[in-house]
mmCIF file of C-alpha atoms in Angstrom:
data_model
loop_
_atom_site.group_PDB
_atom_site.id
_atom_site.type_symbol
_atom_site.label_atom_id
_atom_site.label_comp_id
_atom_site.label_asym_id
_atom_site.label_seq_id
_atom_site.Cartn_x
_atom_site.Cartn_y
_atom_site.Cartn_z
ATOM 1 C CA UNK A 1 13.992 26.867 38.674
ATOM 2 C CA UNK A 2 13.350 23.213 37.599
ATOM 3 C CA UNK A 3 9.972 24.156 36.495
ATOM 4 C CA UNK A 4 11.128 27.096 34.528
ATOM 5 C CA UNK A 5 13.888 24.682 32.898
ATOM 6 C CA UNK A 6 11.194 22.120 32.107
ATOM 7 C CA UNK A 7 8.779 24.777 30.612
ATOM 8 C CA UNK A 8 11.759 26.197 28.382
ATOM 9 C CA UNK A 9 12.615 22.649 27.264
ATOM 10 C CA UNK A 10 8.915 22.009 26.225
ATOM 11 C CA UNK A 11 8.915 25.326 24.309
ATOM 12 C CA UNK A 12 11.985 24.473 22.539
ATOM 13 C CA UNK A 13 10.603 20.947 21.490
ATOM 14 C CA UNK A 14 7.386 22.496 20.464
ATOM 15 C CA UNK A 15 9.345 25.058 18.319
ATOM 16 C CA UNK A 16 11.314 22.296 16.665
ATOM 17 C CA UNK A 17 8.293 20.310 15.758
ATOM 18 C CA UNK A 18 6.590 23.282 14.345
ATOM 19 C CA UNK A 19 9.688 24.046 12.289
ATOM 20 C CA UNK A 20 9.888 20.627 11.092
ATOM 21 C CA UNK A 21 6.338 20.610 9.931
ATOM 22 C CA UNK A 22 6.693 23.841 8.277
ATOM 23 C CA UNK A 23 9.291 22.629 5.897
ATOM 24 C CA UNK A 24 7.717 19.320 5.209
ATOM 25 C CA UNK A 25 6.250 18.809 1.849
ATOM 26 C CA UNK A 26 3.491 16.265 1.165
ATOM 27 C CA UNK A 27 2.526 14.813 -2.265
ATOM 28 C CA UNK A 28 -0.979 13.182 -2.169
ATOM 29 C CA UNK A 29 -1.658 10.079 -4.468
ATOM 30 C CA UNK A 30 -4.223 11.140 -7.144
ATOM 31 C CA UNK A 31 -4.116 8.207 -9.515
ATOM 32 C CA UNK A 32 -3.920 4.539 -8.619
ATOM 33 C CA UNK A 33 -4.416 1.122 -9.748
ATOM 34 C CA UNK A 34 -3.966 -2.241 -7.826
ATOM 35 C CA UNK A 35 -4.448 -5.682 -9.237
ATOM 36 C CA UNK A 36 -4.239 -9.047 -7.646
ATOM 37 C CA UNK A 37 -3.971 -12.717 -8.749
ATOM 38 C CA UNK A 38 -4.695 -16.076 -6.850
ATOM 39 C CA UNK A 39 -4.013 -19.472 -7.943
ATOM 40 C CA UNK A 40 -5.165 -23.129 -7.405
ATOM 41 C CA UNK A 41 -2.470 -25.729 -6.686
ATOM 42 C CA UNK A 42 -2.160 -26.415 -10.563
ATOM 43 C CA UNK A 43 -1.132 -22.910 -11.583
ATOM 44 C CA UNK A 44 -2.679 -22.437 -14.928
ATOM 45 C CA UNK A 45 -4.611 -19.695 -16.478
ATOM 46 C CA UNK A 46 -7.888 -21.887 -16.258
ATOM 47 C CA UNK A 47 -7.294 -22.286 -12.522
ATOM 48 C CA UNK A 48 -6.507 -18.779 -11.520
ATOM 49 C CA UNK A 49 -8.464 -15.665 -10.497
ATOM 50 C CA UNK A 50 -7.538 -12.178 -10.628
ATOM 51 C CA UNK A 51 -9.332 -8.912 -9.833
ATOM 52 C CA UNK A 52 -8.742 -5.266 -8.296
ATOM 53 C CA UNK A 53 -8.779 -3.465 -4.908
ATOM 54 C CA UNK A 54 -8.848 0.343 -4.440
ATOM 55 C CA UNK A 55 -6.465 2.596 -2.797
ATOM 56 C CA UNK A 56 -8.389 4.728 -0.096
ATOM 57 C CA UNK A 57 -5.651 7.131 0.289
ATOM 58 C CA UNK A 58 -1.953 7.556 -0.229
ATOM 59 C CA UNK A 59 0.795 10.200 0.229
ATOM 60 C CA UNK A 60 4.635 10.549 -0.011
ATOM 61 C CA UNK A 61 6.438 12.869 2.681
ATOM 62 C CA UNK A 62 9.424 15.031 1.682
ATOM 63 C CA UNK A 63 12.068 16.822 3.636
ATOM 64 C CA UNK A 64 12.824 19.652 1.383
ATOM 65 C CA UNK A 65 13.039 17.839 -2.114
ATOM 66 C CA UNK A 66 14.172 14.566 -0.603
ATOM 67 C CA UNK A 67 11.627 11.759 -0.502
ATOM 68 C CA UNK A 68 11.475 10.232 2.989
ATOM 69 C CA UNK A 69 8.759 7.736 3.053
ATOM 70 C CA UNK A 70 5.108 7.083 1.976
ATOM 71 C CA UNK A 71 1.925 5.910 3.567
ATOM 72 C CA UNK A 72 -0.919 4.241 1.841
ATOM 73 C CA UNK A 73 -4.324 2.784 3.029
ATOM 74 C CA UNK A 74 -6.043 0.042 0.935
ATOM 75 C CA UNK A 75 -9.815 -0.132 1.005
ATOM 76 C CA UNK A 76 -10.199 -4.007 1.389
ATOM 77 C CA UNK A 77 -14.087 -3.452 1.130
ATOM 78 C CA UNK A 78 -13.518 -2.834 -2.528
ATOM 79 C CA UNK A 79 -11.693 -5.923 -3.292
ATOM 80 C CA UNK A 80 -13.317 -7.610 -6.418
ATOM 81 C CA UNK A 81 -12.983 -10.629 -8.675
ATOM 82 C CA UNK A 82 -12.817 -9.421 -12.119
ATOM 83 C CA UNK A 83 -12.231 -12.581 -14.246
ATOM 84 C CA UNK A 84 -15.499 -14.180 -13.703
ATOM 85 C CA UNK A 85 -19.097 -12.798 -14.348
ATOM 86 C CA UNK A 86 -22.547 -12.471 -12.978
ATOM 87 C CA UNK A 87 -23.281 -15.064 -10.161
ATOM 88 C CA UNK A 88 -19.834 -16.474 -9.973
ATOM 89 C CA UNK A 89 -18.382 -12.929 -9.622
ATOM 90 C CA UNK A 90 -20.616 -12.177 -6.727
ATOM 91 C CA UNK A 91 -19.966 -15.542 -4.918
ATOM 92 C CA UNK A 92 -16.098 -15.193 -5.310
ATOM 93 C CA UNK A 93 -16.135 -11.731 -4.368
ATOM 94 C CA UNK A 94 -18.174 -12.312 -1.143
ATOM 95 C CA UNK A 95 -15.906 -15.293 -0.412
ATOM 96 C CA UNK A 96 -12.946 -12.850 -0.489
ATOM 97 C CA UNK A 97 -14.641 -10.450 1.937
ATOM 98 C CA UNK A 98 -15.753 -13.194 4.335
ATOM 99 C CA UNK A 99 -14.041 -14.638 7.273
ATOM 100 C CA UNK A 100 -12.729 -17.280 4.844
ATOM 101 C CA UNK A 101 -10.152 -14.643 3.566
ATOM 102 C CA UNK A 102 -9.753 -11.030 4.108
ATOM 103 C CA UNK A 103 -12.473 -10.562 6.731
ATOM 104 C CA UNK A 104 -13.142 -6.989 5.725
ATOM 105 C CA UNK A 105 -15.859 -6.297 8.327
ATOM 106 C CA UNK A 106 -13.341 -6.568 11.028
ATOM 107 C CA UNK A 107 -10.280 -5.384 8.980
ATOM 108 C CA UNK A 108 -11.581 -2.904 6.521
ATOM 109 C CA UNK A 109 -8.249 -1.630 5.381
ATOM 110 C CA UNK A 110 -4.844 -2.671 4.750
ATOM 111 C CA UNK A 111 -1.826 -0.471 4.992
ATOM 112 C CA UNK A 112 1.602 -0.109 3.327
ATOM 113 C CA UNK A 113 4.470 2.093 4.768
ATOM 114 C CA UNK A 114 7.101 2.699 2.237
ATOM 115 C CA UNK A 115 10.406 2.914 4.047
ATOM 116 C CA UNK A 116 13.076 3.321 1.368
ATOM 117 C CA UNK A 117 13.854 3.060 -2.284
ATOM 118 C CA UNK A 118 17.193 1.494 -3.607
ATOM 119 C CA UNK A 119 18.121 2.233 -7.173
ATOM 120 C CA UNK A 120 19.047 -0.667 -9.242
ATOM 121 C CA UNK A 121 21.364 -0.626 -12.292
ATOM 122 C CA UNK A 122 21.131 -2.728 -15.553
ATOM 123 C CA UNK A 123 17.805 -4.062 -14.578
ATOM 124 C CA UNK A 124 14.253 -4.160 -16.101
ATOM 125 C CA UNK A 125 13.216 -2.032 -13.146
ATOM 126 C CA UNK A 126 15.088 0.813 -11.995
ATOM 127 C CA UNK A 127 14.646 0.321 -8.179
ATOM 128 C CA UNK A 128 13.771 -1.885 -5.298
ATOM 129 C CA UNK A 129 11.071 -0.620 -2.876
ATOM 130 C CA UNK A 130 11.051 -1.481 0.745
ATOM 131 C CA UNK A 131 8.105 -1.247 3.397
ATOM 132 C CA UNK A 132 5.856 -2.717 5.987
ATOM 133 C CA UNK A 133 2.550 -4.129 4.788
ATOM 134 C CA UNK A 134 -0.156 -4.694 7.136
ATOM 135 C CA UNK A 135 -3.145 -7.044 6.316
ATOM 136 C CA UNK A 136 -5.667 -8.382 8.857
ATOM 137 C CA UNK A 137 -3.557 -6.715 11.639
ATOM 138 C CA UNK A 138 -0.499 -8.611 10.645
ATOM 139 C CA UNK A 139 2.585 -6.495 9.600
ATOM 140 C CA UNK A 140 5.451 -7.909 7.433
ATOM 141 C CA UNK A 141 8.422 -6.311 5.987
ATOM 142 C CA UNK A 142 8.297 -6.687 2.061
ATOM 143 C CA UNK A 143 10.305 -5.651 -1.120
ATOM 144 C CA UNK A 144 9.611 -5.721 -4.769
ATOM 145 C CA UNK A 145 11.124 -4.287 -8.055
ATOM 146 C CA UNK A 146 9.484 -1.323 -9.391
ATOM 147 C CA UNK A 147 10.105 1.683 -11.901
ATOM 148 C CA UNK A 148 10.203 4.789 -9.556
ATOM 149 C CA UNK A 149 10.077 8.358 -11.041
ATOM 150 C CA UNK A 150 10.598 11.420 -8.801
ATOM 151 C CA UNK A 151 10.597 14.885 -10.071
ATOM 152 C CA UNK A 152 10.513 17.772 -7.496
ATOM 153 C CA UNK A 153 7.289 16.541 -5.433
ATOM 154 C CA UNK A 154 5.663 14.416 -8.099
ATOM 155 C CA UNK A 155 6.115 10.538 -7.710
ATOM 156 C CA UNK A 156 5.138 7.690 -9.980
ATOM 157 C CA UNK A 157 5.606 4.006 -8.956
ATOM 158 C CA UNK A 158 4.898 1.227 -11.336
ATOM 159 C CA UNK A 159 5.652 -2.104 -9.587
ATOM 160 C CA UNK A 160 6.474 -5.285 -11.121
ATOM 161 C CA UNK A 161 4.185 -8.374 -10.518
ATOM 162 C CA UNK A 162 5.400 -9.722 -7.063
ATOM 163 C CA UNK A 163 4.328 -12.469 -4.808
ATOM 164 C CA UNK A 164 3.073 -12.479 -1.146
ATOM 165 C CA UNK A 165 2.465 -15.523 0.910
ATOM 166 C CA UNK A 166 -1.220 -15.170 1.936
ATOM 167 C CA UNK A 167 -0.766 -17.441 5.036
ATOM 168 C CA UNK A 168 1.782 -14.986 6.482
ATOM 169 C CA UNK A 169 -1.254 -12.669 6.760
ATOM 170 C CA UNK A 170 -3.670 -15.248 8.012
ATOM 171 C CA UNK A 171 -5.690 -15.177 4.655
ATOM 172 C CA UNK A 172 -6.925 -18.811 4.478
ATOM 173 C CA UNK A 173 -9.998 -20.924 4.848
ATOM 174 C CA UNK A 174 -10.372 -21.827 8.640
ATOM 175 C CA UNK A 175 -10.393 -25.653 9.123
ATOM 176 C CA UNK A 176 -11.374 -26.408 5.470
ATOM 177 C CA UNK A 177 -9.963 -28.843 3.031
ATOM 178 C CA UNK A 178 -10.519 -26.186 0.264
ATOM 179 C CA UNK A 179 -7.586 -24.324 1.506
ATOM 180 C CA UNK A 180 -5.140 -27.151 0.404
ATOM 181 C CA UNK A 181 -6.323 -26.593 -3.325
ATOM 182 C CA UNK A 182 -5.149 -23.007 -3.241
ATOM 183 C CA UNK A 183 -1.508 -21.758 -3.615
ATOM 184 C CA UNK A 184 -0.149 -19.904 -0.810
ATOM 185 C CA UNK A 185 1.286 -17.559 -3.459
ATOM 186 C CA UNK A 186 -0.729 -14.505 -4.531
ATOM 187 C CA UNK A 187 0.537 -11.902 -6.861
ATOM 188 C CA UNK A 188 0.038 -8.171 -6.631
ATOM 189 C CA UNK A 189 0.926 -5.346 -9.177
ATOM 190 C CA UNK A 190 0.172 -1.663 -8.816
ATOM 191 C CA UNK A 191 0.657 1.891 -10.092
ATOM 192 C CA UNK A 192 0.484 5.063 -8.148
ATOM 193 C CA UNK A 193 1.055 8.661 -9.169
ATOM 194 C CA UNK A 194 0.976 11.867 -7.371
ATOM 195 C CA UNK A 195 0.617 15.791 -7.620
ATOM 196 C CA UNK A 196 2.034 18.371 -5.422
ATOM 197 C CA UNK A 197 0.057 19.633 -2.537
ATOM 198 C CA UNK A 198 0.187 22.982 -0.897
ATOM 199 C CA UNK A 199 1.543 22.412 2.776
ATOM 200 C CA UNK A 200 -0.593 25.117 4.330
ATOM 201 C CA UNK A 201 -4.110 24.206 3.262
ATOM 202 C CA UNK A 202 -3.555 20.742 1.748
ATOM 203 C CA UNK A 203 -5.004 21.490 -1.670
ATOM 204 C CA UNK A 204 -3.415 20.642 -5.109
ATOM 205 C CA UNK A 205 -1.167 23.332 -6.303
ATOM 206 C CA UNK A 206 -2.213 24.510 -9.810
ATOM 207 C CA UNK A 207 0.446 23.783 -12.549
ATOM 208 C CA UNK A 208 1.890 26.993 -13.894
ATOM 209 C CA UNK A 209 1.048 27.487 -17.640
#
């Protein structure tokens, strides 16, 4: 009798999970841009660096038409300095990828799990975005202003330029005086947008003409 009851409970649980998955909607990020800025202790244009990093994958999860959360994977191997040229660019980019900073061989990706979006009134940006950011295996809860637009299953997020403390994620020179000449503050700004995916075969749904 106990075995029969246990089997029935497992069947009900599996049916519930299947039902949940059947009604889930997923929107995949198809367009993205991520920029970063780093600064020396004297924060001036001449003593700062900027560049890009690419999004490897991203998606938003919906319960019917309600946006539940988002999941993003950032390809740290793609990080690049964009404000210097030729030999200096290669040197700075290699430094960023090394154990001095992001250690991309050991930590090839960073992740951001968007947990909630709170609307704002009378502000330059219409929302505050909250989520958990993981860099070099360290997870921190962060928030930042952004303009967020959700129409059916299409999502566009355009963030403000916001700051992270690189030392929170162990991004610093190990036992080097060079680190004292770099601001702990680093800035990020990004834009992501999506198109609707068919839930059965995970291919983009063609827009109706």
